[in-house]
Amino acid sequence: MKDRLFPILFALIVLSIIFGGWFIGRDRGWFIRNSINDISISRTINCDTVYIDSRNIMYAITSWEARRYNDDILHLKIGFNKGYGESITLNIDTLNTHYLDIFGKILSIKDIPVRN
């Protein structure tokens, strides 16, 4: 009897680990493809403030990081998570920064649409 139950119990444990990992990963946003199409970007008329919001209703922006190296590009790293999040408002020094790098795509700040 013990020899017959071991494969069944082992399979149940493996399946519960796989499904548990999938549910946790789905809630934390591990399976989102993270592209520029997942976010909405707008700016003010004088280009000193940029607003970034999530377009996906289920996932929200929960983390972000901005870095600037010795160039005129502001590199943004955005994290998504399931549930409630925040939008991002960036006040940008437009004398030194002219481009945004989001998900590997470089956007000119002047080409970003103006917020209504």
GROMACS .gro file of C-alpha atoms in nm:
model
  116
    1MET     CA    1   0.000   0.000   0.000
    2LYS     CA    2   0.282   0.236   0.090
    3ASP     CA    3   0.455   0.169  -0.243
    4ARG     CA    4   0.141   0.262  -0.438
    5LEU     CA    5   0.075   0.588  -0.252
    6PHE     CA    6   0.426   0.730  -0.287
    7PRO     CA    7   0.403   0.817  -0.663
    8ILE     CA    8   0.060   0.973  -0.613
    9LEU     CA    9   0.175   1.184  -0.319
   10PHE     CA   10   0.491   1.283  -0.504
   11ALA     CA   11   0.288   1.392  -0.810
   12LEU     CA   12   0.050   1.594  -0.590
   13ILE     CA   13   0.340   1.772  -0.420
   14VAL     CA   14   0.505   1.854  -0.753
   15LEU     CA   15   0.176   1.981  -0.901
   16SER     CA   16   0.104   2.195  -0.595
   17ILE     CA   17   0.451   2.353  -0.619
   18ILE     CA   18   0.403   2.426  -0.991
   19PHE     CA   19   0.055   2.575  -0.949
   20GLY     CA   20   0.160   2.769  -0.638
   21GLY     CA   21   0.454   2.919  -0.826
   22TRP     CA   22   0.229   3.008  -1.118
   23PHE     CA   23  -0.027   3.184  -0.895
   24ILE     CA   24   0.243   3.376  -0.708
   25GLY     CA   25   0.415   3.474  -1.034
   26ARG     CA   26   0.088   3.588  -1.187
   27ASP     CA   27   0.012   3.810  -0.886
   28ARG     CA   28   0.360   3.960  -0.886
   29GLY     CA   29   0.360   4.034  -1.259
   30TRP     CA   30   0.632   3.788  -1.362
   31PHE     CA   31   0.447   3.693  -1.681
   32ILE     CA   32   0.385   4.043  -1.817
   33ARG     CA   33   0.577   4.110  -2.136
   34ASN     CA   34   0.671   4.466  -2.026
   35SER     CA   35   0.653   4.672  -2.341
   36ILE     CA   36   0.605   5.040  -2.412
   37ASN     CA   37   0.246   4.958  -2.517
   38ASP     CA   38   0.157   4.864  -2.156
   39ILE     CA   39   0.199   5.219  -2.028
   40SER     CA   40   0.048   5.557  -2.106
   41ILE     CA   41   0.294   5.847  -2.121
   42SER     CA   42   0.210   6.217  -2.130
   43ARG     CA   43   0.385   6.543  -2.046
   44THR     CA   44   0.319   6.907  -1.966
   45ILE     CA   45   0.345   7.177  -2.232
   46ASN     CA   46   0.685   7.301  -2.116
   47CYS     CA   47   0.825   6.942  -2.101
   48ASP     CA   48   0.937   6.960  -1.738
   49THR     CA   49   0.696   6.694  -1.603
   50VAL     CA   50   0.623   6.347  -1.744
   51TYR     CA   51   0.329   6.132  -1.629
   52ILE     CA   52   0.333   5.752  -1.664
   53ASP     CA   53   0.029   5.530  -1.601
   54SER     CA   54  -0.045   5.161  -1.658
   55ARG     CA   55  -0.284   5.077  -1.941
   56ASN     CA   56  -0.353   4.726  -1.810
   57ILE     CA   57  -0.638   4.735  -1.559
   58MET     CA   58  -0.530   4.420  -1.374
   59TYR     CA   59  -0.169   4.529  -1.324
   60ALA     CA   60  -0.046   4.855  -1.180
   61ILE     CA   61   0.291   5.026  -1.154
   62THR     CA   62   0.431   4.936  -0.814
   63SER     CA   63   0.799   5.016  -0.850
   64TRP     CA   64   1.021   5.230  -1.063
   65GLU     CA   65   1.381   5.336  -1.081
   66ALA     CA   66   1.534   5.625  -1.273
   67ARG     CA   67   1.902   5.648  -1.362
   68ARG     CA   68   2.099   5.894  -1.562
   69TYR     CA   69   2.449   5.830  -1.684
   70ASN     CA   70   2.681   6.082  -1.849
   71ASP     CA   71   2.440   6.142  -2.137
   72ASP     CA   72   2.112   6.321  -2.201
   73ILE     CA   73   1.897   6.007  -2.157
   74LEU     CA   74   1.693   5.928  -1.844
   75HIS     CA   75   1.676   5.548  -1.809
   76LEU     CA   76   1.354   5.424  -1.643
   77LYS     CA   77   1.292   5.077  -1.505
   78ILE     CA   78   0.925   5.011  -1.424
   79GLY     CA   79   0.784   4.719  -1.223
   80PHE     CA   80   0.427   4.591  -1.240
   81ASN     CA   81   0.224   4.400  -0.985
   82LYS     CA   82  -0.132   4.279  -0.963
   83GLY     CA   83  -0.361   4.502  -0.764
   84TYR     CA   84  -0.343   4.864  -0.661
   85GLY     CA   85  -0.049   5.076  -0.767
   86GLU     CA   86   0.050   5.431  -0.834
   87SER     CA   87   0.110   5.644  -1.137
   88ILE     CA   88   0.452   5.802  -1.183
   89THR     CA   89   0.510   6.175  -1.200
   90LEU     CA   90   0.864   6.275  -1.297
   91ASN     CA   91   0.992   6.629  -1.276
   92ILE     CA   92   1.269   6.641  -1.534
   93ASP     CA   93   1.560   6.879  -1.573
   94THR     CA   94   1.507   6.951  -1.943
   95LEU     CA   95   1.832   7.143  -1.978
   96ASN     CA   96   2.030   6.820  -1.937
   97THR     CA   97   1.776   6.548  -2.025
   98HIS     CA   98   1.621   6.524  -2.371
   99TYR     CA   99   1.528   6.155  -2.400
  100LEU     CA  100   1.360   5.880  -2.195
  101ASP     CA  101   1.465   5.515  -2.218
  102ILE     CA  102   1.169   5.293  -2.120
  103PHE     CA  103   1.181   4.916  -2.184
  104GLY     CA  104   1.466   4.964  -2.430
  105LYS     CA  105   1.284   5.220  -2.643
  106ILE     CA  106   1.426   5.572  -2.649
  107LEU     CA  107   1.167   5.849  -2.669
  108SER     CA  108   1.230   6.218  -2.722
  109ILE     CA  109   1.063   6.418  -2.447
  110LYS     CA  110   0.930   6.665  -2.702
  111ASP     CA  111   0.761   6.380  -2.897
  112ILE     CA  112   0.559   6.262  -2.595
  113PRO     CA  113   0.194   6.376  -2.620
  114VAL     CA  114   0.080   6.669  -2.404
  115ARG     CA  115  -0.151   6.583  -2.114
  116ASN     CA  116  -0.498   6.733  -2.131
   0.00000   0.00000   0.00000
